[in-house]
Coordinates of C-alpha atoms (C1' of nucleotides) in Angstrom, one line a residue:
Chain A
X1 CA 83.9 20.0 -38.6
X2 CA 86.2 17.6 -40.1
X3 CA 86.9 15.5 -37.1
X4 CA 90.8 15.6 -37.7
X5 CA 92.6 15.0 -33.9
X6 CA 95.4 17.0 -34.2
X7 CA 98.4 17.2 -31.9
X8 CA 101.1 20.1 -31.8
X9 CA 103.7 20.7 -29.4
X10 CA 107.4 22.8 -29.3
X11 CA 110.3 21.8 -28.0
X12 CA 113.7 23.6 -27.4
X13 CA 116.3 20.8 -28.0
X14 CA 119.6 22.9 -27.3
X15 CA 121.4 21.8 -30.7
X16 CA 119.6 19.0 -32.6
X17 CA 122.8 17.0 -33.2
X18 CA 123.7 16.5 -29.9
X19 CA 119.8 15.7 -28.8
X20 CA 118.9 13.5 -32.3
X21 CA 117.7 10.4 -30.5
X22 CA 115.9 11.9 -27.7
X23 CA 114.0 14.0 -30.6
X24 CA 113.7 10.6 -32.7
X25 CA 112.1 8.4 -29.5
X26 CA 110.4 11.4 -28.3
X27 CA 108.6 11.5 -32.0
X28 CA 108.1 7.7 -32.2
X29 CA 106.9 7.3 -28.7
X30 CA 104.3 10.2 -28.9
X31 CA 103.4 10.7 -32.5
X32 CA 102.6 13.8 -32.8
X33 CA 101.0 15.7 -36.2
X34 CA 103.6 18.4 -35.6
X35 CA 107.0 19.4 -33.4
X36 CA 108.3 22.7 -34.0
X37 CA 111.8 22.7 -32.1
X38 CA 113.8 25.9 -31.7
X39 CA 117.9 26.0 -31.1
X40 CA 118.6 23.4 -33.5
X41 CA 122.2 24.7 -33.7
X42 CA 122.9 23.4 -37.1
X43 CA 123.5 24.9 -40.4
X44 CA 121.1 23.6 -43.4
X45 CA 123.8 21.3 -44.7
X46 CA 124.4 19.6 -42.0
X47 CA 120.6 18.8 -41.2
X48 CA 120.4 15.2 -39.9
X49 CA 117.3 14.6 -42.2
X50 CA 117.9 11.2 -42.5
X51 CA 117.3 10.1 -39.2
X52 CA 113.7 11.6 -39.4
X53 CA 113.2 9.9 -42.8
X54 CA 113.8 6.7 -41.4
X55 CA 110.4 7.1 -38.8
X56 CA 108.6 9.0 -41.5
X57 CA 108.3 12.5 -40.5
X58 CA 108.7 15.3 -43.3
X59 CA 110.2 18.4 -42.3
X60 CA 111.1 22.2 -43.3
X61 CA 114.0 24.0 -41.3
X62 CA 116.7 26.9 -41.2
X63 CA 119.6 27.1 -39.2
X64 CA 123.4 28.7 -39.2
X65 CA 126.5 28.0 -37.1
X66 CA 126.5 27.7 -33.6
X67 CA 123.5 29.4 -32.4
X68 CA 119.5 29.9 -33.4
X69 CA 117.9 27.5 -35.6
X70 CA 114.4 26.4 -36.2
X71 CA 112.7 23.2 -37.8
X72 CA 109.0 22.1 -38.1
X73 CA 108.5 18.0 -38.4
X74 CA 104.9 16.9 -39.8
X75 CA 103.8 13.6 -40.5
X76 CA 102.0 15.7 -43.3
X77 CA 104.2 17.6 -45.3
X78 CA 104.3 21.4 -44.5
X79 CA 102.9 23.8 -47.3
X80 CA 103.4 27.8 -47.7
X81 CA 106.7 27.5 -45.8
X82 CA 107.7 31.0 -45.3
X83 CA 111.6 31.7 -43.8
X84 CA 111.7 34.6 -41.6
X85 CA 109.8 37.9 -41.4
X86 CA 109.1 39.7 -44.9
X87 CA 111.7 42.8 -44.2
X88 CA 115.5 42.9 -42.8
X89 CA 116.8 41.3 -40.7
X90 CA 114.6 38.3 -41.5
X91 CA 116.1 36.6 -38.9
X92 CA 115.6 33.7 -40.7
X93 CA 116.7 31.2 -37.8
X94 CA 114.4 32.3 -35.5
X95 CA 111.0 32.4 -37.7
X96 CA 109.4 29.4 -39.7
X97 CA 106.3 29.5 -41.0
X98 CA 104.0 26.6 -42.7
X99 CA 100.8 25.3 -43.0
X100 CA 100.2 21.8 -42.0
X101 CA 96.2 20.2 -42.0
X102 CA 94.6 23.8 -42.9
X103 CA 96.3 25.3 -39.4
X104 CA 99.2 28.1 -40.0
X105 CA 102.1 26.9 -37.6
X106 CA 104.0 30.0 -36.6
X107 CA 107.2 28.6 -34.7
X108 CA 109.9 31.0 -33.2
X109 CA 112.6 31.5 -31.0
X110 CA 112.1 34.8 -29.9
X111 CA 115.7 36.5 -29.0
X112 CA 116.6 36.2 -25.5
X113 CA 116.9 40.5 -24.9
X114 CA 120.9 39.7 -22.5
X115 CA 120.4 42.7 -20.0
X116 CA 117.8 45.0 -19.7
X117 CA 118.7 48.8 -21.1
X118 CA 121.4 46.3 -23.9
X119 CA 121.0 46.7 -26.8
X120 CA 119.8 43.1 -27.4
X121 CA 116.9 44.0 -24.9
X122 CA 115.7 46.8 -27.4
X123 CA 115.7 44.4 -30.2
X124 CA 114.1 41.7 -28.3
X125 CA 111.3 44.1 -27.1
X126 CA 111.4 45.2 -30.9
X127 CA 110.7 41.6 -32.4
X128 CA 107.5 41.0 -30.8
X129 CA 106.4 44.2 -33.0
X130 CA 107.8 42.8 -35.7
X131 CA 105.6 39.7 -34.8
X132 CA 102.7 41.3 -34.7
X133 CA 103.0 43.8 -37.7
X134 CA 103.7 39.8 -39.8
X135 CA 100.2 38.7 -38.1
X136 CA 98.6 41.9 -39.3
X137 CA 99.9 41.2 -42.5
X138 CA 99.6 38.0 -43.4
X139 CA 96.8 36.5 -41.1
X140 CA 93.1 37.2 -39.4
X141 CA 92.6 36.6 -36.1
X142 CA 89.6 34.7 -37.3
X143 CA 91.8 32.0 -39.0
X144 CA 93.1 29.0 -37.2
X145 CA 96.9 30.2 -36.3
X146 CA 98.8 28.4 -33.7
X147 CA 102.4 30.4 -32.4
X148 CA 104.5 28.5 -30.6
X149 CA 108.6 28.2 -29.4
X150 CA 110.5 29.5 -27.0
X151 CA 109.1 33.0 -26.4
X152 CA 111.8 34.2 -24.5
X153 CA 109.3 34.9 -21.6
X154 CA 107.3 34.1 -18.1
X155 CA 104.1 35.3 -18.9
X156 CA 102.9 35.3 -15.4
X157 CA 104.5 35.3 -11.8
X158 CA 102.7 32.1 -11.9
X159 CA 105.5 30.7 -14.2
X160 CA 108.8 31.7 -12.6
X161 CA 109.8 30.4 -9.4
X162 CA 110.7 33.8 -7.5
X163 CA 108.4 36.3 -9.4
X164 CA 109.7 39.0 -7.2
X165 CA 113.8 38.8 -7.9
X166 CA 113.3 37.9 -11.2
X167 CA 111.4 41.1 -12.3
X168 CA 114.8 42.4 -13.7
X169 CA 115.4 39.7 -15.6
X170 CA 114.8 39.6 -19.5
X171 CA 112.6 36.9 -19.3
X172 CA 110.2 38.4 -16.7
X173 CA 110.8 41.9 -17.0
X174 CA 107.5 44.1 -17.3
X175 CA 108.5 46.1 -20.9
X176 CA 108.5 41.8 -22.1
X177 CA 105.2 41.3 -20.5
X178 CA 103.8 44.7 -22.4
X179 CA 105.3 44.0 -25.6
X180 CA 103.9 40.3 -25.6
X181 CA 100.7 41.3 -24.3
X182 CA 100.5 43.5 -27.4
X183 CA 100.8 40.8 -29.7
X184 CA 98.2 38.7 -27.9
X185 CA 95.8 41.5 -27.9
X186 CA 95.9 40.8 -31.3
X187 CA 93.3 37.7 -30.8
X188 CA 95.7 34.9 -29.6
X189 CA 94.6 32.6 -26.2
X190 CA 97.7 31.0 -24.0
X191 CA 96.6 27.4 -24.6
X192 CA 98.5 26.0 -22.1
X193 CA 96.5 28.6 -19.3
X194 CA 93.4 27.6 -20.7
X195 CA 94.0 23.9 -19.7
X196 CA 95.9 24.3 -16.7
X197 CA 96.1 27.2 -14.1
X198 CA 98.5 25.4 -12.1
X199 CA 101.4 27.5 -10.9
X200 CA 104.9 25.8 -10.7
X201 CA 104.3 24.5 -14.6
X202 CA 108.2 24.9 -16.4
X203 CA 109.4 23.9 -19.3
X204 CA 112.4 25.5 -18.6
X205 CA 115.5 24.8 -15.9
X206 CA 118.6 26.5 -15.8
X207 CA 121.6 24.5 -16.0
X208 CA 123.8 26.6 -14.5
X209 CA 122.3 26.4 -11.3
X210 CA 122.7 23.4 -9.3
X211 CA 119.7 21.1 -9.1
X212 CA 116.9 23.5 -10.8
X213 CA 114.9 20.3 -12.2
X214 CA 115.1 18.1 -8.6
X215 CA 113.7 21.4 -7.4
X216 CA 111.7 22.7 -9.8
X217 CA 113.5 26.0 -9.9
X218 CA 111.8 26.8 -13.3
X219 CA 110.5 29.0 -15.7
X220 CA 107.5 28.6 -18.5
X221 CA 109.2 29.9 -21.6
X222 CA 107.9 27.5 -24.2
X223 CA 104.2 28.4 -25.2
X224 CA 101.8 27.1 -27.4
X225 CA 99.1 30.3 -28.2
X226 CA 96.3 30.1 -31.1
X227 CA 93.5 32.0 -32.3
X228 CA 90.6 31.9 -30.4
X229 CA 88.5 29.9 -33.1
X230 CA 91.2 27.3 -32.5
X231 CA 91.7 27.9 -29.0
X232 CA 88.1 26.9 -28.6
X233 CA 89.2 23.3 -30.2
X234 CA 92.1 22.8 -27.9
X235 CA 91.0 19.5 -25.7
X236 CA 94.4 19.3 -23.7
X237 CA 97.7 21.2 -23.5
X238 CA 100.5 20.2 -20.8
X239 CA 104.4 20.1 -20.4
X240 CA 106.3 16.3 -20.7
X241 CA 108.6 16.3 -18.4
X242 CA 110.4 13.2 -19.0
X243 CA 113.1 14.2 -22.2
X244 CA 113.9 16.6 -19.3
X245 CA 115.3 13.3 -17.1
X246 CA 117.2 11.7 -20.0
X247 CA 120.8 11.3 -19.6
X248 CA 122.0 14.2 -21.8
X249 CA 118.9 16.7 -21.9
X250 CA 117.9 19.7 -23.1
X251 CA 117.5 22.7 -20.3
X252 CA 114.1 23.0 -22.3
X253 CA 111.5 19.6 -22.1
X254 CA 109.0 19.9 -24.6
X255 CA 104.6 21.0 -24.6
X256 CA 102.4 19.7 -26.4
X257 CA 98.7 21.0 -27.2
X258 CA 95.8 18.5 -28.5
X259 CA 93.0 20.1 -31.2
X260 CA 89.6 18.5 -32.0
X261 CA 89.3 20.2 -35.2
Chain B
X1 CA 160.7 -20.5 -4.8
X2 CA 157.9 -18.6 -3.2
X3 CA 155.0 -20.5 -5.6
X4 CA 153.6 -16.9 -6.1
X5 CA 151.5 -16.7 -9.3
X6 CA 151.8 -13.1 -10.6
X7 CA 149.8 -11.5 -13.4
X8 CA 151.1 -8.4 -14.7
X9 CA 149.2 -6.2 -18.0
X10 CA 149.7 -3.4 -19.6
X11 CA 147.4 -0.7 -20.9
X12 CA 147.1 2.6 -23.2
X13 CA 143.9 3.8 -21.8
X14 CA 143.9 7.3 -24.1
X15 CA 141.9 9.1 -21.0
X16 CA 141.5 7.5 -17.6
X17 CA 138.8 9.6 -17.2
X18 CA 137.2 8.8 -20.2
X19 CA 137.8 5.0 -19.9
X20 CA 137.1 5.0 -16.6
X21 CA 134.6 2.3 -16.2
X22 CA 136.3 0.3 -18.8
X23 CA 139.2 0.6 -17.0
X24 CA 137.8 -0.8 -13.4
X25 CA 135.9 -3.2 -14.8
X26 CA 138.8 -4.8 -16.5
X27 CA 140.5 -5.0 -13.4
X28 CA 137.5 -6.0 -11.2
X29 CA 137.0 -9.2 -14.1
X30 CA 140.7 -9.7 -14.9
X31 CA 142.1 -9.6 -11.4
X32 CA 145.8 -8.7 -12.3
X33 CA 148.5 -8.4 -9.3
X34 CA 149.5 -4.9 -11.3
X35 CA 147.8 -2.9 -14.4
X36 CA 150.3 -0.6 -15.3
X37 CA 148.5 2.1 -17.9
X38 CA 149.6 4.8 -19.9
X39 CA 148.6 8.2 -21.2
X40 CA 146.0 9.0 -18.1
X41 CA 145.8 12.6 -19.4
X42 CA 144.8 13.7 -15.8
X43 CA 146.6 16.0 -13.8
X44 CA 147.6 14.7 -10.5
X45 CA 144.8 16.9 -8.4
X46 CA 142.0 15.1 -10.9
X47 CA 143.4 11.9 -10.8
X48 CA 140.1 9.8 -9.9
X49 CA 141.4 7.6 -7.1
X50 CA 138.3 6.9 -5.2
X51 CA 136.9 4.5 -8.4
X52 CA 140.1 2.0 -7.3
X53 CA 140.0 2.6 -3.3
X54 CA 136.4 0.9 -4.0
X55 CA 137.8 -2.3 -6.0
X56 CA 140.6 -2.6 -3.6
X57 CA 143.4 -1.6 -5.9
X58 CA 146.2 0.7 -4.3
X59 CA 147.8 2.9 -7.0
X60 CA 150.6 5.5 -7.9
X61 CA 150.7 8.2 -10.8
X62 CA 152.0 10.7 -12.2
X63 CA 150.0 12.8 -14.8
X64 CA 150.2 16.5 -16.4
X65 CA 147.7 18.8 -18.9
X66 CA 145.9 16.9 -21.9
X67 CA 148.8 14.8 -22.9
X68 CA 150.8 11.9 -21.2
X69 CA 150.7 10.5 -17.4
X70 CA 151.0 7.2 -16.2
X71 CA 149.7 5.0 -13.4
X72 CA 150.5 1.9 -11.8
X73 CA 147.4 0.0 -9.9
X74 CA 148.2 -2.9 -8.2
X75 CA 147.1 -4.9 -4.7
X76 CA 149.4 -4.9 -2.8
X77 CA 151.0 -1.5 -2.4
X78 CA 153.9 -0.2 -4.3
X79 CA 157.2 0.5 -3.0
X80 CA 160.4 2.3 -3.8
X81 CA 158.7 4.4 -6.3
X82 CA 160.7 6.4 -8.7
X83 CA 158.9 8.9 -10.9
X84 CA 161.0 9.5 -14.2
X85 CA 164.5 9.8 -15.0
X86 CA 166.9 10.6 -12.9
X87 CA 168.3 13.4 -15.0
X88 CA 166.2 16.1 -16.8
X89 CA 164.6 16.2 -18.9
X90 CA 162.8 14.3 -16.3
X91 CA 159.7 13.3 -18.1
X92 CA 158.1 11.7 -14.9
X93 CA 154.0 11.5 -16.7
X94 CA 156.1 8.9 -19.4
X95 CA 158.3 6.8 -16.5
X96 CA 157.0 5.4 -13.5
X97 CA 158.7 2.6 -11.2
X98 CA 157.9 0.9 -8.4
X99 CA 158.5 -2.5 -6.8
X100 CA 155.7 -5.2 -6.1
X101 CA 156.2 -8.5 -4.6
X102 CA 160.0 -8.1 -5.4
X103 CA 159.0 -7.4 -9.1
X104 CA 160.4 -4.1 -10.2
X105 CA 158.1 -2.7 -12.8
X106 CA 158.7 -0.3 -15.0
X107 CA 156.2 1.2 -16.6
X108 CA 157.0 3.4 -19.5
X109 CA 155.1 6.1 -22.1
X110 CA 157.5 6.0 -24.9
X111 CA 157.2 9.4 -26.6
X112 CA 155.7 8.8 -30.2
X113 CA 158.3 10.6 -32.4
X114 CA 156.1 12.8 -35.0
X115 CA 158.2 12.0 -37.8
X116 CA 161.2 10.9 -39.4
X117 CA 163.6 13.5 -39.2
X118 CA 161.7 15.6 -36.4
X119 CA 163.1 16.9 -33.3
X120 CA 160.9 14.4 -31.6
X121 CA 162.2 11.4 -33.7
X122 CA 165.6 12.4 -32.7
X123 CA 164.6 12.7 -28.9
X124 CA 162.8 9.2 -29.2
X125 CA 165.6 7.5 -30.0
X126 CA 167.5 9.2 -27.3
X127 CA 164.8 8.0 -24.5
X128 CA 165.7 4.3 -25.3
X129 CA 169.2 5.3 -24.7
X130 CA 168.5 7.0 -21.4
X131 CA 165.9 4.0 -20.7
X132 CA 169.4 1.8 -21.4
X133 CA 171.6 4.3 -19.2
X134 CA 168.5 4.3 -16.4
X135 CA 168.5 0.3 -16.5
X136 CA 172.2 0.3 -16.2
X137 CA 172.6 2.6 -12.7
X138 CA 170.1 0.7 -10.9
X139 CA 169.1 -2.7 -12.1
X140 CA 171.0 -5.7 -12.8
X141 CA 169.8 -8.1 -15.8
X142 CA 169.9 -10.5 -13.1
X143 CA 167.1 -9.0 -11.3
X144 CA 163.7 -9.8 -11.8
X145 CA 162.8 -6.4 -14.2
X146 CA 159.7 -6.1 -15.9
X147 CA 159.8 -3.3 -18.6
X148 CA 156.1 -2.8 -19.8
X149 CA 153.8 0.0 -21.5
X150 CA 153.1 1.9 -24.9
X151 CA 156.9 1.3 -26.4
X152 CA 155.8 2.9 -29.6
X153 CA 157.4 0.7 -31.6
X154 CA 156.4 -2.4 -33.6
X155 CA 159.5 -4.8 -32.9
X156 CA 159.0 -7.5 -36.0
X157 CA 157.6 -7.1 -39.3
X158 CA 154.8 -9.9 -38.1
X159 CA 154.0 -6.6 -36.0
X160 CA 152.4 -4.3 -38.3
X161 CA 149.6 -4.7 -40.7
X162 CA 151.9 -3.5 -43.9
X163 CA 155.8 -3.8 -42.9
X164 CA 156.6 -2.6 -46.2
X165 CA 155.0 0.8 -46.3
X166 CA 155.4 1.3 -43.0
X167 CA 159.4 1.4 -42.7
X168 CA 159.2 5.2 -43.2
X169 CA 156.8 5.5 -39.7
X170 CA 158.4 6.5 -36.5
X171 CA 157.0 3.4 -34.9
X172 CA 158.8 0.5 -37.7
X173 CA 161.8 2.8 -38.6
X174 CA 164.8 0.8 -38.6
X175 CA 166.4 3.2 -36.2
X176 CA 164.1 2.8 -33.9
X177 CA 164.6 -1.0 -33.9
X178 CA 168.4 -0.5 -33.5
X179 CA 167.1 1.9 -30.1
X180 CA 165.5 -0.9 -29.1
X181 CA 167.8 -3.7 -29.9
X182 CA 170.8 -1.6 -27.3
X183 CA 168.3 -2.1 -24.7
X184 CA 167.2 -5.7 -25.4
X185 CA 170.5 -6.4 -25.4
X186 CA 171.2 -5.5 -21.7
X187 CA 169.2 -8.6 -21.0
X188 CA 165.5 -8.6 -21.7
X189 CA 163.4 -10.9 -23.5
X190 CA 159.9 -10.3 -25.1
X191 CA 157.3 -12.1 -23.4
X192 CA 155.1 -11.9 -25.5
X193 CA 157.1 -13.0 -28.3
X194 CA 158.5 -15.9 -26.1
X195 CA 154.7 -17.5 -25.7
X196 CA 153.2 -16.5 -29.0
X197 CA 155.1 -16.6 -32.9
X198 CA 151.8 -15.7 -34.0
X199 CA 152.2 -12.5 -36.8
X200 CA 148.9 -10.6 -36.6
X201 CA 148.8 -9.9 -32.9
X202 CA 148.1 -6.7 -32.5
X203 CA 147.4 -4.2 -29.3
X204 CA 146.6 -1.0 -31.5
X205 CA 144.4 0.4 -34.3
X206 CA 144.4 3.4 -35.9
X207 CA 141.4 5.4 -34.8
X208 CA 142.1 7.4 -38.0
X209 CA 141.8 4.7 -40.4
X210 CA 137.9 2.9 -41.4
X211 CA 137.6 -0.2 -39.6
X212 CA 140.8 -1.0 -39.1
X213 CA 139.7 -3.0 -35.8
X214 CA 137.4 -4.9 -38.0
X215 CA 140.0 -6.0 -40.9
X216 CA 142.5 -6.3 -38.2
X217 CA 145.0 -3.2 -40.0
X218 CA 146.9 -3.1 -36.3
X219 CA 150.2 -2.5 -34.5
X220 CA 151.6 -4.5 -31.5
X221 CA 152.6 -1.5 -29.4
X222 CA 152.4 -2.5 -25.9
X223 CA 155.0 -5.0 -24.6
X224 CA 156.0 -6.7 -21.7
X225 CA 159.6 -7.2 -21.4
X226 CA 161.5 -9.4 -18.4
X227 CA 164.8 -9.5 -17.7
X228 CA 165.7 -13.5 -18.3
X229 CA 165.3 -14.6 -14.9
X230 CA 161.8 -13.4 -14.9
X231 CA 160.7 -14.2 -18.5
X232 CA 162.2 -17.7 -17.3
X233 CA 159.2 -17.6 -14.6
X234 CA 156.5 -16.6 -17.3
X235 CA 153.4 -18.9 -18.1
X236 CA 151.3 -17.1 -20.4
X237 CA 151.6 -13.7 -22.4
X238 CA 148.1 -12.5 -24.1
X239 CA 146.4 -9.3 -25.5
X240 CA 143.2 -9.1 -24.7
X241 CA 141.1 -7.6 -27.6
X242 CA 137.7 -7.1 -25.0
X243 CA 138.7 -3.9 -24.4
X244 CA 138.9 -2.7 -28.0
X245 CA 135.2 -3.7 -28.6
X246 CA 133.5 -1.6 -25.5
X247 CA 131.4 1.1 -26.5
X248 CA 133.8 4.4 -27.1
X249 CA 137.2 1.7 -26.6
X250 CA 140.6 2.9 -26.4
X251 CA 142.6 2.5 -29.6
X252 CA 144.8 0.3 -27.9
X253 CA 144.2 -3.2 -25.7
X254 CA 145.6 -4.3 -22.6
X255 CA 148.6 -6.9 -22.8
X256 CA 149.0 -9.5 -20.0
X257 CA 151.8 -12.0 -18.3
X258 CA 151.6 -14.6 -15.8
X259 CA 154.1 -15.5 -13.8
X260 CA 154.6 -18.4 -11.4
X261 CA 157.6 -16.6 -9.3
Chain C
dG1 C1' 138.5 9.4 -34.7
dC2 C1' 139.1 10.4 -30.3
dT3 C1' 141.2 12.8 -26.6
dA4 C1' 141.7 17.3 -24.2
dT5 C1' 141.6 22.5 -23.6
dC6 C1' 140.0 27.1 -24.5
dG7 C1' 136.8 30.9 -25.4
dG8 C1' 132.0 32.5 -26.5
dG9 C1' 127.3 32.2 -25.5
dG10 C1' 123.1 31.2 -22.8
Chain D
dC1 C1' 126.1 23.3 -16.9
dC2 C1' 126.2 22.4 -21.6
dC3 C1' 126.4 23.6 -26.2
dC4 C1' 129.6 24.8 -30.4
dG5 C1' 134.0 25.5 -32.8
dA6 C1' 139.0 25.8 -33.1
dT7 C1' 143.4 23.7 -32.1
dA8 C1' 146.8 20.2 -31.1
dG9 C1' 148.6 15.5 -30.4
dC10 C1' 148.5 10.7 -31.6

DNA sequence: GCTATCGGGG
DNA sequence: CCCCGATAGC
């Protein structure tokens, strides 16, 4: 028992450039210890580092052009940063790894799998293997790991807003729900379903559908899941829907987990 | 003597769309009988007319893909309207005319002319001569003609920021001034010119160029030309520089004449 | 710089 | 619907 509060949350921000001062107020206004955001859309050397500088937030990050990209922000700075999984393809953009206050932040964004029977389906399925053979490797369920991004997936019928039509998508399809069931079988709690068995909780809304957010035509995609030690010292974990109503927004709104530790 | 007071600008909007709110609030504040604008870049099925219907401005245009287009918006509605040359190449998105309150305005986009020695220099300096040829089969320099718009051309040396260097650009090149001297010569008078000797008075700045609206680097573009009768009837000529400092401005300002008709 | 368009991706 | 990047004109 240290007593250390510690607040977490993800957020996919849909290119980083384009979202920089809902990311900056969103940090300032809510201070928390760490923000793993996924999609940052920029390549390392155009990282707009300065901007987090300015309101004192360290950070570790990989991107390329276009599409992908993952950055952790700390108010500590982030140690053991690893970039990617240990063999080929890393996929570099997709996996960040650091420690931050003695927890192991694992921050993704899992691939999105196109169609079922593509190819990218196959290797989307294939990744949360991949996950789970880096957990073996690296990690005990016993030690305080949190995983968080966008997963890529609806857990439950609970977090899509037609369960039944939506079983062939890639997001809700049931070889997803095996493969990530597998990797949580491996010792990790859903945080967020721990706090809140709510159904109708998205952080996700399609914008290519008209009016998804007025009616909450959603999907839960963006997870926070832990260990169970550290599970056990979650005191709060919920969805802030407001970035989500800001003039330019991400389709994604951010969730945030809060740790007695 | 009618006692009519008329107030007549001119304005390079780069994007009616994109201006939009610029562009009605100007009017809504400035009040002007007729706004004649240039380079809308809005075909004619996308041309936003409900924003004026709902400040009470009536309005003509004639627009095409990305580049171009012009508009007249004015109070009272316009009649005889003409779009473009009489001959082709038409060019009716760079030459609109119309008559208001027995005011025959003509509002032209002047192409730009690429450079020296271009095809498009050569084809600039041909559009003042069928601008000439246009004035001469259906006006009389006895009417009262207003020529307005984005001319493309800085008239005086007081009109450009460096008229040294800038004697090799397609907007100071002394062929240019000749093209417009011919039509001056049919009878009009700068307006501008006639209320203000002032050198420094610019309606453009080069977006290209670092703060070239802060240190002033401009060009006066946009002119409003009367036949004599008219300019006799002139008040006040002004550019209002407003415009220039709105949030994302157009790189050129509105240009305005009063007249007491 | 600032438009706009187009094509690729989600 | 909204991103990016490329291209073209001014």
């Amino acid at each position: 028992m240290n007593g250390k509060k510690m607040k977490i949350a993800s957020f996919n921000v849909n290119s980083l450039r384009a979202r920089l001062p809902i990311v900056t107020n969103w940090l300032v206004e809510n201070q928390p210890d760490v923000l793993c955001v996924q999609e940052t859309k920029v390549q390392d050397h155009d990282f707009p580092g300065q901007a987090f500088d300015e309101i004192n937030y360290k950070y570790v990050f990989k991107g390329q052009k276009i599409y992908n990209g993952v950055a952790i922000f700390s108010k500590e700075k982030p140690e053991n940063v690893r970039y990617g999984f240990d063999k080929e393809p890393k996929d570099e953009p997709r996996l960040i790894t650091a420690q931050i206050h003695g927890v192991t932040i694992v921050n993704t964004y899992v691939p999105q799998g196109n169609m079922p029977e593509s190819e990218q389906f196959e290797y989307k399925l294939n990744w949360f293997d991949r996950l789970l053979n880096f957990f073996d490797s690296h990690f005990e369920p016993t030690d305080f790991i949190i995983w968080v991004g966008d997963l890529n997936i609806a857990p439950e019928p609970i977090d899509v807003y037609d369960p039944v039509s939506l079983l062939v998508h890639v997001c809700f399809h049931p070889d997803v729900h095996k493969a990530l069931q597998k990797v949580m079988n491996w010792g990790l709690v859903d945080v967020f379903r721990k706090h809140c068995k709510e159904a109708g909780q998205y952080s996700f809304w399609d914008y290519r559908m008209r009016n998804t957010f007025k009616n909450n035509l959603g999907w839960r995609l963006d997870h926070i899941m832990a260990t169970k030690p550290l599970a056990d010292k979650s005191s709060a974990c919920y969805i802030d829907k407001k970035p989500r109503q800001a003039e330019r927004p991400s389709d994604h709104t951010p969730v945030i987990a809060e740790f007695d530790l």
